Coordinates of C-alpha atoms in Angstrom, one line a residue:
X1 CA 1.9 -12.4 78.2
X2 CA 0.6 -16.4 77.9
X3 CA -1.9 -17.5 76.5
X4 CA -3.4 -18.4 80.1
X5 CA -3.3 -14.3 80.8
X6 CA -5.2 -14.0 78.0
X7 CA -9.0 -12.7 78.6
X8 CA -11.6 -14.0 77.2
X9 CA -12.3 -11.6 74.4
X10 CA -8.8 -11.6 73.1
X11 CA -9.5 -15.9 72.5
X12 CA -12.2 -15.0 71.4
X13 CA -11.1 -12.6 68.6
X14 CA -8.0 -14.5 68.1
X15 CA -9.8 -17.6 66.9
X16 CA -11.8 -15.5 64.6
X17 CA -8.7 -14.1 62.5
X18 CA -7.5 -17.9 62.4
X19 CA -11.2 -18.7 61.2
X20 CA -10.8 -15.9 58.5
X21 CA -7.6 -16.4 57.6
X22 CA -8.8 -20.4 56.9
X23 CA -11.9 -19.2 55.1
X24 CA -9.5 -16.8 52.9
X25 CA -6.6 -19.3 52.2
X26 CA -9.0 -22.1 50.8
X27 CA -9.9 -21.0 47.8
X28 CA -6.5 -19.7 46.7
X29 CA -5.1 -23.5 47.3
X30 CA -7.7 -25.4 45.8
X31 CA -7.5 -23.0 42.6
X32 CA -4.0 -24.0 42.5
X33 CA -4.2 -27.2 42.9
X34 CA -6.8 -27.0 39.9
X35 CA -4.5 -25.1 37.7
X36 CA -1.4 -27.7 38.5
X37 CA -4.0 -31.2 38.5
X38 CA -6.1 -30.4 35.5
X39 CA -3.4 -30.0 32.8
X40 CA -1.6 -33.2 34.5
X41 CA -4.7 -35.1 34.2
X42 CA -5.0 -38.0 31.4
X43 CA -8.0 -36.6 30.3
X44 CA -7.4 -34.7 27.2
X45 CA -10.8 -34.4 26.3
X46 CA -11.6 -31.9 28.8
X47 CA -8.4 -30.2 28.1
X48 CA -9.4 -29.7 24.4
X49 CA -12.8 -29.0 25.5
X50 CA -11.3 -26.3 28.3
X51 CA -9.2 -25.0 25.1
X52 CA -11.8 -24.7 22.4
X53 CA -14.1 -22.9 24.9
X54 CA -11.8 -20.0 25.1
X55 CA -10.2 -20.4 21.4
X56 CA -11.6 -17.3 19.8
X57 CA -12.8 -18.1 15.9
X58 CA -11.0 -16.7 12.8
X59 CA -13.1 -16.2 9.7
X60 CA -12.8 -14.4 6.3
X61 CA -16.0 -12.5 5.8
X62 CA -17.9 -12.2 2.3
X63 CA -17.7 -8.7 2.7
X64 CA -14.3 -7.8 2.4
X65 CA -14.9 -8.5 -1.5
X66 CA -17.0 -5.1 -1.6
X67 CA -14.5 -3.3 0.4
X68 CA -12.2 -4.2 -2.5
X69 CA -14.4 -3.1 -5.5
X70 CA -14.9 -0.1 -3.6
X71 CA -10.4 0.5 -3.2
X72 CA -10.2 -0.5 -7.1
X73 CA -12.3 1.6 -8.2
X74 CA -11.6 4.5 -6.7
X75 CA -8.1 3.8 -7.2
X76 CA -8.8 3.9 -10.9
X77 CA -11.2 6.8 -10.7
X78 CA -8.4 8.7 -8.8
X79 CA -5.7 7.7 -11.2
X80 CA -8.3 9.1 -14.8
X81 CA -8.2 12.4 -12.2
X82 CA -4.7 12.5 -12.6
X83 CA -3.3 11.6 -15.7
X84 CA -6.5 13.0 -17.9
X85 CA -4.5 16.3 -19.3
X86 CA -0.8 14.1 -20.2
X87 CA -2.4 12.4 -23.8
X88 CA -4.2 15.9 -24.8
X89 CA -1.2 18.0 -23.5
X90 CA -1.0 19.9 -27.1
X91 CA -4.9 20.4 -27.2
X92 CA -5.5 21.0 -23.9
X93 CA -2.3 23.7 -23.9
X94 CA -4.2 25.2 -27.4
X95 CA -7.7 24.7 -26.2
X96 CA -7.0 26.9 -22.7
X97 CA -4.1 29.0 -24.0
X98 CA -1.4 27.8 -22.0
X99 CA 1.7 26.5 -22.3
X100 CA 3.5 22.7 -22.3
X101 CA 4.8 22.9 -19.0
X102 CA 1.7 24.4 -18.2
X103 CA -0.2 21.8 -18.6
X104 CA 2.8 19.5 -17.2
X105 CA 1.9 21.2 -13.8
X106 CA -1.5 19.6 -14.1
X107 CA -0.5 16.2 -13.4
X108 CA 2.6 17.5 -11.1
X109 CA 0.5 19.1 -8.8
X110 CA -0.8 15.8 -7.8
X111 CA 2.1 14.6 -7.2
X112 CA 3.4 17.7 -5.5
X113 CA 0.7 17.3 -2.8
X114 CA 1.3 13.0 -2.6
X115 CA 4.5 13.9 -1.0
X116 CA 2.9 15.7 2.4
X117 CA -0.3 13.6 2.0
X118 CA 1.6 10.4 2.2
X119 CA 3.2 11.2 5.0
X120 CA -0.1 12.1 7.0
X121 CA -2.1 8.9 5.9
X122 CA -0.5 6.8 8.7
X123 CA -1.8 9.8 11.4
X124 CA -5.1 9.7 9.9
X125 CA -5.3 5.9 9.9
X126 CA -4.3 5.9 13.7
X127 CA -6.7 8.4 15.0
X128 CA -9.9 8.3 11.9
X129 CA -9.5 4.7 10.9
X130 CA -9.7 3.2 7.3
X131 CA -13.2 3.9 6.8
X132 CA -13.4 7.3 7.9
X133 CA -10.1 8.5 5.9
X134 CA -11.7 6.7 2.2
X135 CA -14.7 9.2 3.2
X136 CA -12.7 11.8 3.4
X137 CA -10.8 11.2 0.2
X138 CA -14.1 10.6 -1.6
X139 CA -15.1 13.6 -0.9
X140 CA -11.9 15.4 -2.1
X141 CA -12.7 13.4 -5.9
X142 CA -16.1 14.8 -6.0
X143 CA -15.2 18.7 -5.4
X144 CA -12.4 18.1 -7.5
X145 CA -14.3 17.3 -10.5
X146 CA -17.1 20.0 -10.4
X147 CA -14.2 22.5 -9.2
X148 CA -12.4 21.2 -12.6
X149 CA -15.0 21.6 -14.5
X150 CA -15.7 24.9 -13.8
X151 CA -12.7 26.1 -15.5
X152 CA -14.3 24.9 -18.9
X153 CA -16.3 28.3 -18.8
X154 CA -15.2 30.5 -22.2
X155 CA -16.2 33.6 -20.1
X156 CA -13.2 33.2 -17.8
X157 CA -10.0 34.6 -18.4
X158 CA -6.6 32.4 -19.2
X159 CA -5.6 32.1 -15.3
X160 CA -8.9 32.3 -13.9
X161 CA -9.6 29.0 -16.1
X162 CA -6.3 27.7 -15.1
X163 CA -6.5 28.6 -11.5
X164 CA -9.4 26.5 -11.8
X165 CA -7.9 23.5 -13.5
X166 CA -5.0 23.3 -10.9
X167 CA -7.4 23.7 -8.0
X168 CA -9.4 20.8 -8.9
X169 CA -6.1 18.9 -9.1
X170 CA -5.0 19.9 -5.9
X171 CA -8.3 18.0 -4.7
X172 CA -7.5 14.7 -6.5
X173 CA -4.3 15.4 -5.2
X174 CA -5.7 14.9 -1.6
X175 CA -7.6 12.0 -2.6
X176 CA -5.4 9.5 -4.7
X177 CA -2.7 8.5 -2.2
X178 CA -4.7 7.3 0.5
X179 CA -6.5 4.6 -1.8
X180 CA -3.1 3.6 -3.0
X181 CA -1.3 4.0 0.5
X182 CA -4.3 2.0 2.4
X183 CA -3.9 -1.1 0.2
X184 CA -1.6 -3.6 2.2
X185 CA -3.3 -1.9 5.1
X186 CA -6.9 -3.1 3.8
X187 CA -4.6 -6.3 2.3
X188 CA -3.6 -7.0 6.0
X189 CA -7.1 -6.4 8.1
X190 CA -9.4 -8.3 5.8
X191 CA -7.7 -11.5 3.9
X192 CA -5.5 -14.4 5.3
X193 CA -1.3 -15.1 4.0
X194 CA -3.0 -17.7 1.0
X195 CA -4.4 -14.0 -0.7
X196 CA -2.4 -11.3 1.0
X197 CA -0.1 -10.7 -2.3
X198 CA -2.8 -11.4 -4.7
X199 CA -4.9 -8.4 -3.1
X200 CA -1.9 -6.1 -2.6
X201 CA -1.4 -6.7 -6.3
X202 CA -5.1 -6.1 -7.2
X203 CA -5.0 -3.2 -5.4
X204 CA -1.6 -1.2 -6.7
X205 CA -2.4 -2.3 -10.3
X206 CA -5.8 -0.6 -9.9
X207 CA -4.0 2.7 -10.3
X208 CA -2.2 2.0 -13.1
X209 CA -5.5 0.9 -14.8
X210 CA -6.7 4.2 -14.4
X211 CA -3.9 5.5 -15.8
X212 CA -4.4 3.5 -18.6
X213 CA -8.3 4.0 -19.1
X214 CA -6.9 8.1 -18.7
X215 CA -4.7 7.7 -21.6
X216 CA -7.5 6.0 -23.8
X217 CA -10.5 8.4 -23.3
X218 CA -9.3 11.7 -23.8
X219 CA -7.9 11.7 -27.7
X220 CA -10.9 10.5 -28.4
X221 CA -13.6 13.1 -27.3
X222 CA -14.4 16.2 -29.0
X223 CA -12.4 18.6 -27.0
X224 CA -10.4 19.3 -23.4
X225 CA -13.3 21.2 -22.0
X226 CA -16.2 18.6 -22.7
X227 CA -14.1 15.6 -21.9
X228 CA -13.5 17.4 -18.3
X229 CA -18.0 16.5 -18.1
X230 CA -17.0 12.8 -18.9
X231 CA -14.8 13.1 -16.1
X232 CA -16.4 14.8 -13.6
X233 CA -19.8 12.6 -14.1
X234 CA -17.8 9.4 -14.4
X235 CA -16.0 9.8 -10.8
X236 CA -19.7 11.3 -9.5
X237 CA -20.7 7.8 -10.3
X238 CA -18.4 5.9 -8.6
X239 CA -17.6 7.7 -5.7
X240 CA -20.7 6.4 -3.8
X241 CA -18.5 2.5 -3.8
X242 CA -16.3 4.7 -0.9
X243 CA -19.6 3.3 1.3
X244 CA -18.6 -0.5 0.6
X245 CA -14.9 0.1 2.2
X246 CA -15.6 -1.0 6.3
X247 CA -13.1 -0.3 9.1
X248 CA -12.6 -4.2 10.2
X249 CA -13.7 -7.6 10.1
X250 CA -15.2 -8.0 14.3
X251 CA -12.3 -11.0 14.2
X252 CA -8.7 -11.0 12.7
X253 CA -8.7 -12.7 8.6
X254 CA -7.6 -16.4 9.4
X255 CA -9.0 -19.2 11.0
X256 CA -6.1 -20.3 12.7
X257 CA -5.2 -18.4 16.7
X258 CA -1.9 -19.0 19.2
X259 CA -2.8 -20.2 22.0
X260 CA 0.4 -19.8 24.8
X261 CA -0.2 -21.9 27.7
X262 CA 1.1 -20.2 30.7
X263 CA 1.6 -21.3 33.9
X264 CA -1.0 -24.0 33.0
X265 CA -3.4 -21.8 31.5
X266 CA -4.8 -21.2 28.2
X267 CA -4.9 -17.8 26.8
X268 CA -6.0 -16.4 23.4
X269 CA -3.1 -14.3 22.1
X270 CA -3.6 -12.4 18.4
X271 CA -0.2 -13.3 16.5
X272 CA -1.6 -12.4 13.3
X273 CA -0.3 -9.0 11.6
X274 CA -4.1 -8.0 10.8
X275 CA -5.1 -8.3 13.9
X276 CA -2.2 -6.2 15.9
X277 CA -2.8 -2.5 15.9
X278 CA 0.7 -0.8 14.1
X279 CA 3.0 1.5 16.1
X280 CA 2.7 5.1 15.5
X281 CA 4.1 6.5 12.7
X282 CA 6.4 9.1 14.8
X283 CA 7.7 5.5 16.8
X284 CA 8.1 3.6 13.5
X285 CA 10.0 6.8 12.3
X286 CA 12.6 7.0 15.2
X287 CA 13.6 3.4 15.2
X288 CA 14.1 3.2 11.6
X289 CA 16.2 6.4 11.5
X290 CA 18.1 6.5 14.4
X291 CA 16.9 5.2 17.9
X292 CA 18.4 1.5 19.1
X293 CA 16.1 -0.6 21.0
X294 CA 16.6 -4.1 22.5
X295 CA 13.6 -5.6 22.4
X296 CA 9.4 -5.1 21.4
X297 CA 8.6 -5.9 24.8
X298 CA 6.9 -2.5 25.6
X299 CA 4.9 -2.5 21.8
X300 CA 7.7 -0.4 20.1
X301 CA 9.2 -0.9 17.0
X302 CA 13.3 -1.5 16.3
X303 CA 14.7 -2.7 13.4
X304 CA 18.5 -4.0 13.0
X305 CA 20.9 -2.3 10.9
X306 CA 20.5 -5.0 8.0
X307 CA 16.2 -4.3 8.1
X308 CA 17.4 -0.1 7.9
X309 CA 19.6 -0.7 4.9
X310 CA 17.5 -3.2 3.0
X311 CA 13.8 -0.5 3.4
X312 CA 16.6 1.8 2.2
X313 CA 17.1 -0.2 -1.0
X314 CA 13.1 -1.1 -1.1
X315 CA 12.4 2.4 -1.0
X316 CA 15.0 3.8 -3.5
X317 CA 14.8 0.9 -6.2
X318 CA 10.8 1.2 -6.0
X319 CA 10.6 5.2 -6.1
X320 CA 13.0 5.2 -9.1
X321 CA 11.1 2.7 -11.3
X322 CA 7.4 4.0 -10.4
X323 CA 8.8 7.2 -10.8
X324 CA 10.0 6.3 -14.3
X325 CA 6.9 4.9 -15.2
X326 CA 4.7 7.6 -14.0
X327 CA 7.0 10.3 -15.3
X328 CA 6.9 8.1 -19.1
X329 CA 3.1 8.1 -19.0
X330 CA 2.9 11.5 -18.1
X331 CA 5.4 13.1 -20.6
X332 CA 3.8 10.1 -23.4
X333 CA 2.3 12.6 -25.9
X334 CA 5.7 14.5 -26.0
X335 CA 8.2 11.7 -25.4
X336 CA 8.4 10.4 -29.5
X337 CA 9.5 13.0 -31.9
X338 CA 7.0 14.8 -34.1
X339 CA 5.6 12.3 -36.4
X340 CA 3.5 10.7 -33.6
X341 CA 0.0 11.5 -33.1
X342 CA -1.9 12.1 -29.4
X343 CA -3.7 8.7 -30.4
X344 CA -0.7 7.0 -30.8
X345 CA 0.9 7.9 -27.8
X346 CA -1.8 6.7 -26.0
X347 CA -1.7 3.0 -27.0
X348 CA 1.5 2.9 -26.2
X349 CA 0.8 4.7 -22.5
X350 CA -2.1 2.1 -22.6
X351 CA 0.5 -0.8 -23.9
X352 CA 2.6 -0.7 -21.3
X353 CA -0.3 -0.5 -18.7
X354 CA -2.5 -3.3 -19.6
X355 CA 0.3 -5.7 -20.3
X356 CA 1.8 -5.3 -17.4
X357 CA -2.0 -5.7 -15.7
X358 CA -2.0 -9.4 -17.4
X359 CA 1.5 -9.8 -16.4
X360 CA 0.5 -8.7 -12.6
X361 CA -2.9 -10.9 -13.1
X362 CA -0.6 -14.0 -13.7
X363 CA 2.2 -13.8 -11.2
X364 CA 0.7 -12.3 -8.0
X365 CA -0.8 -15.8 -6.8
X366 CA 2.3 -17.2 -8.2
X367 CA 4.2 -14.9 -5.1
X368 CA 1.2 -15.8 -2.7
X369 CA 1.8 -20.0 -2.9
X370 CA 4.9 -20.6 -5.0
X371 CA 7.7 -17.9 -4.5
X372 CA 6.1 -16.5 -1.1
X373 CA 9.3 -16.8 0.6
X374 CA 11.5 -15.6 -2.2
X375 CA 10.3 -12.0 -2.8
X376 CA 13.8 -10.8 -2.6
X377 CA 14.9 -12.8 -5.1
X378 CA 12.6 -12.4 -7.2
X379 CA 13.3 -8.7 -7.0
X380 CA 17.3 -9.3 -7.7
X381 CA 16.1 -11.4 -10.9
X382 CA 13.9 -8.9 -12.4
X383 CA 15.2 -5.2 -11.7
X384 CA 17.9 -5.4 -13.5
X385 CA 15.8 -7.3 -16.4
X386 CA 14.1 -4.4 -16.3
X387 CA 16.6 -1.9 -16.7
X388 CA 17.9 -3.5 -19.9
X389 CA 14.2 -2.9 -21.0
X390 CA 14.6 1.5 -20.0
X391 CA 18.2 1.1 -21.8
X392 CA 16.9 -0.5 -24.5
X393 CA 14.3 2.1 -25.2
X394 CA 16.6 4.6 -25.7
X395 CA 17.1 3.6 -29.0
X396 CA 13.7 2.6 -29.9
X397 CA 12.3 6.0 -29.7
X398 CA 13.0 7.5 -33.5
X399 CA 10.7 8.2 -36.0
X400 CA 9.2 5.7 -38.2
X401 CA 9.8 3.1 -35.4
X402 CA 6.4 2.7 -33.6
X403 CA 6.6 -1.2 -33.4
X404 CA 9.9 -1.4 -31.4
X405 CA 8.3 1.0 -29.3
X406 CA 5.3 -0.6 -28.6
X407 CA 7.3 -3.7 -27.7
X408 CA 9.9 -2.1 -24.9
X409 CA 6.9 -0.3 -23.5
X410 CA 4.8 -3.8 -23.1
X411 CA 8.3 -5.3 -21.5
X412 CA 8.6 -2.2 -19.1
X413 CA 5.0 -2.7 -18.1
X414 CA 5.2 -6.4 -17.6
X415 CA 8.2 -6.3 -15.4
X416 CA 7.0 -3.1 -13.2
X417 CA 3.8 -5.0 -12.4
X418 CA 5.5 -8.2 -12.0
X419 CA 7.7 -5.8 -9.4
X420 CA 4.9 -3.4 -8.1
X421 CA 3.2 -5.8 -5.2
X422 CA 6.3 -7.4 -4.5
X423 CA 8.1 -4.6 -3.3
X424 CA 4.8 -3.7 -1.7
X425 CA 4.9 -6.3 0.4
X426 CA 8.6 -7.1 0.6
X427 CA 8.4 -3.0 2.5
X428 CA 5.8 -4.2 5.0
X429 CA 7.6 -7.3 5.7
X430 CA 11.0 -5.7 6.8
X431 CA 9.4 -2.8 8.5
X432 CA 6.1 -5.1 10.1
X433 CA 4.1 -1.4 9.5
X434 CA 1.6 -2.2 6.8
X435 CA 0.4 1.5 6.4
X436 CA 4.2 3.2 7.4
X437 CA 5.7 1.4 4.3
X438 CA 3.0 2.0 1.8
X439 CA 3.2 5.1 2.4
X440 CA 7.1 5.5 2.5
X441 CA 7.0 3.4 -1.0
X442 CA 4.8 5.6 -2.7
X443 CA 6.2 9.0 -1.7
X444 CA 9.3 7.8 -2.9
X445 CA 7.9 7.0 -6.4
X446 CA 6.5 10.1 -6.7
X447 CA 8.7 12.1 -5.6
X448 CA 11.0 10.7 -8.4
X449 CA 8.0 11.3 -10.3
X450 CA 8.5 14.9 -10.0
X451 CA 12.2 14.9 -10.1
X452 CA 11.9 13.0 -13.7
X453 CA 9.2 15.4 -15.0
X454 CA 11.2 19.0 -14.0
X455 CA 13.9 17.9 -15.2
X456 CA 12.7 17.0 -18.3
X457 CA 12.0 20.8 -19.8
X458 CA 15.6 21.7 -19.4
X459 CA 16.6 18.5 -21.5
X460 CA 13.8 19.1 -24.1
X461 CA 15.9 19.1 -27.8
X462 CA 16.1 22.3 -29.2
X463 CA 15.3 21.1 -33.1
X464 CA 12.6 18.9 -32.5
X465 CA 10.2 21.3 -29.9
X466 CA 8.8 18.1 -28.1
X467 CA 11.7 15.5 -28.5
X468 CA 12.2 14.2 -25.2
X469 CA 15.4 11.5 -26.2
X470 CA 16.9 13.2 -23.6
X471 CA 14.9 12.4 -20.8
X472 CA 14.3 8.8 -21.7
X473 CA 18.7 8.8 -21.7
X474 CA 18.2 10.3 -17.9
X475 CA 15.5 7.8 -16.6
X476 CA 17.5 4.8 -17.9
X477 CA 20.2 5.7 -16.5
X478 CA 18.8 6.5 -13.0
X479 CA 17.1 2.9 -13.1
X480 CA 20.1 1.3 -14.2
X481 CA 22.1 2.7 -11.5
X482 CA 19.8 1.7 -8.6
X483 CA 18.8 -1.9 -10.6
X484 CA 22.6 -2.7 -8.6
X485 CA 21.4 -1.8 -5.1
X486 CA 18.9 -4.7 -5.5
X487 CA 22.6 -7.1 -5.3
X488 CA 22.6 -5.9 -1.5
X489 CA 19.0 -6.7 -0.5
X490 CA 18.9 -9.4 2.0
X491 CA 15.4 -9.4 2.5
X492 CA 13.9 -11.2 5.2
X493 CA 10.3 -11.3 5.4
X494 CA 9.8 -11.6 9.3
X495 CA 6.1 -10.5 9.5
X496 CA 5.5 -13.5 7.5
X497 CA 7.8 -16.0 9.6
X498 CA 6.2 -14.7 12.7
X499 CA 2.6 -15.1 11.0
X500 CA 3.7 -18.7 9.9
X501 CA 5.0 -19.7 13.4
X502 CA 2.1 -18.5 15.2
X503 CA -0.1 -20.8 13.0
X504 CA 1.8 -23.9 13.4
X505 CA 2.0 -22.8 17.2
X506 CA -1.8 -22.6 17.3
X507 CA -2.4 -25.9 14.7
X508 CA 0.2 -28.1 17.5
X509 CA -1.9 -27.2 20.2
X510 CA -5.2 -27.6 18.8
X511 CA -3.9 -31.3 17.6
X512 CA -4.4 -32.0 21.6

């Protein structure tokens, strides 16, 4: 039909759609033509300005220092939990009426439990949060203290007081890997790249400081049962610093943010690893045992086959030589043959702690400005140091020889500390899952933790009753043997490359 057909109302409505569709179009064009004219413009100081306006700011709070107290020392508290029976293992097995491995299973029940627990602390991190979880864990140090202390009671029977004893542990065992796991986590949310090692280090060394201050204490108080009151009123006190530990800082730890112009606008985009949420544990799982992915693009982990093998060698090399180390400090008061007192194995427990504490006090901003690009070097120069050191102590342990001793042990603690945050963070670097690898890391360690320890009965010589020559001959050569994996390690630390290129994405831009 024409247009002269036409009647009146159809014109009529006709020219209002092409009034509508002009009154729709018009903004859509002239909000293009803003987003094409402004950044073409010469005037960059309304560009910065436009930038800066919607540049979120990084800061570093003051209160992440409290959160920190509050991980060291309950981190040492946990650690005086569980090594507090391994220097008084004769006195406590006379005192209670129970036997050496007996009291062995006192500090391996901890472990025993780390293995499950460490595996869940991911889970609980995802759905509780940081905060919530240290709670949780506080809790578990204060019922294990009073439940511990319990057993102390003369009126009880040998395996009622025992039951007792290993209960308590089962609640330290609940609590200590989540302050250790949760380090690079905390590490990662709260402090920039300058301080990330140094904190890691703080953090991991805070365990074996309680280890050390466990291996002190005991020989020197009256008995087993009243030195379980020291303990229990000494972790009452400090489990109220669990309050200082927060979930977050309201903005990610640096002051630097990517900014990706797209299609000729500016948006914020959080590059920083504190300030992405990590993958599930089940997804981080899959891709690093099996399941082949192309890309990130939908959030989901995958990892080449050189990232699988090298956690592999992480993960095996770290598990053996924290393993070794626990194992030595919880077998100390029976590792020397008789001749050595309970006193004296615990300087040398406390030797090779506190060196290795200055030793980890010296280096770890050392790795955080000088060598932070060469962690896995580092770790193929000093593993197999270390493993001399292990081989070397073979033949230091005889009687009448307490200086050589005391000299290997202060070399094996330097170089695990020197070791301990690197391989911390060299984990969460190659699998970009701060609280996946921690936790992989640990349960390794003690799982060779209780592997060293069982097998250590067995190998126990047979004419001097606590002579453990044997198992020091095992553990050296278990750390010698994976000290040649570390020759394999490639290493690439791509949480921190992408950290690094997101900054000098965000400091070319803001240079505008």
């Amino acid at each position: 039909m024409s247009a002269r057909n036409s009647s009146p109302g159809q014109e009529k409505s006709k020219a209002r759609s092409n009034l509508a569709n002009l009154v729709t179009v018009e903004p859509v064009v002239e909000k293009k033509a803003e987003q094409v004219l402004v950044p073409l413009s010469n005037n960059l100081n309304a560009l910065k300005s436009d930038q800066e306006s919607s540049m979120i700011v990084y800061r570093l709070y003051r209160r992440r220092w409290l959160g920190l107290v509050g991980m060291v020392v309950l981190n040492i508290v946990a650690a005086m939990n569980w090594i507090w029976f391994s220097p008084i293992a004769k006195s406590t097995a006379d005192d209670f009426h129970i036997s050496l491995p007996q009291v062995n299973w006192l500090s391996q029940v901890v472990n025993l439990i780390y293995l499950p627990m460490a595996l869940a602390i991911p889970s609980m991190i995802q759905r509780f949060g940081i905060r919530k979880t240290c709670l949780t864990a506080g809790a578990c140090l204060l019922i294990a203290s009073w439940i511990r202390y319990a057993g102390v009671s003369r009126s009880l029977s040998t395996n009622g007081a025992y039951a007792l004893l290993i209960l308590g542990q089962i609640f330290a065992g609940f609590a200590q890997p989540v302050f250790q796991v949760l380090g690079p986590k905390f590490s990662e949310t709260w402090f920039d790249l300058k301080a990330r090692t140094t904190v890691t280090m703080i953090i991991a060394v805070a365990n074996p400081i309680g280890s050390a201050i466990g291996q002190l204490i005991p020989p020197f108080l009256d008995s087993p049962r009243s030195s379980l009151l020291v303990l229990g009123v000494a972790t009452t006190a400090s489990v109220g610093l669990v309050l200082f530990i927060q979930e977050a800082p309201p903005t990610p730890p640096s002051e630097d943010a990517t900014q990706v112009v797209n299609e000729c606008s500016i948006d914020t985009v959080t590059a920083f690893a504190g300030s992405r949420p990590s993958p599930p544990f089940t997804d981080t799982m899959a891709a690093l045992f099996g399941r082949q992915k192309m890309s990130e693009d939908d959030g989901s982990p995958t990892f080449s086959k050189t990232e699988k093998i090298d956690f592999a060698i992480i993960a095996t090399v770290f598990g053996v030589l924290v393993g070794a180390i626990s194992s030595f400090s919880i077998l100390i008061s029976q590792i020397g043959p008789v001749g050595y007192t309970e006193e004296t194995a615990g300087f040398v427990g406390a030797a090779l702690l506190l060196m290795g504490l200055l030793a980890g006090i010296i280096t770890a901003p050392l790795f955080d400005r000088v060598l932070t690009h060469h962690l896995a070097r580092s770790i193929q120069v000093f593993v197999p140091l270390m493993a001399a050191c292990w081989v070397g102590l073979i033949f230091a342990v005889r009687p009448n020889n307490i200086i050589p001793i005391y000299v290997v042990s202060a070399l094996i603690g330097v170089m695990g500390f020197l070791l301990l945050p690197v391989g911390l963070e060299l984990g969460c670097e190659v699998l970009r899952n701060a609280e996946v690898s921690s936790a992989a890391l640990w349960m390794a360690g003690n799982l060779w933790t209780l592997v060293f320890v069982l097998a250590s009965d067995p190998l126990r010589g047979k004419e001097e009753p606590h002579s453990m020559r044997n198992t020091i001959i095992l553990i050296a050569c278990f750390v010698a043997a994976s000290s040649l994996l570390v020759f394999k390690l490639t290493g690439r630390q791509a949480r921190r490359e992408l950290d690094v290129e997101k900054s000098r994405e965000a400091n070319n831009i803001i240079a505008l």
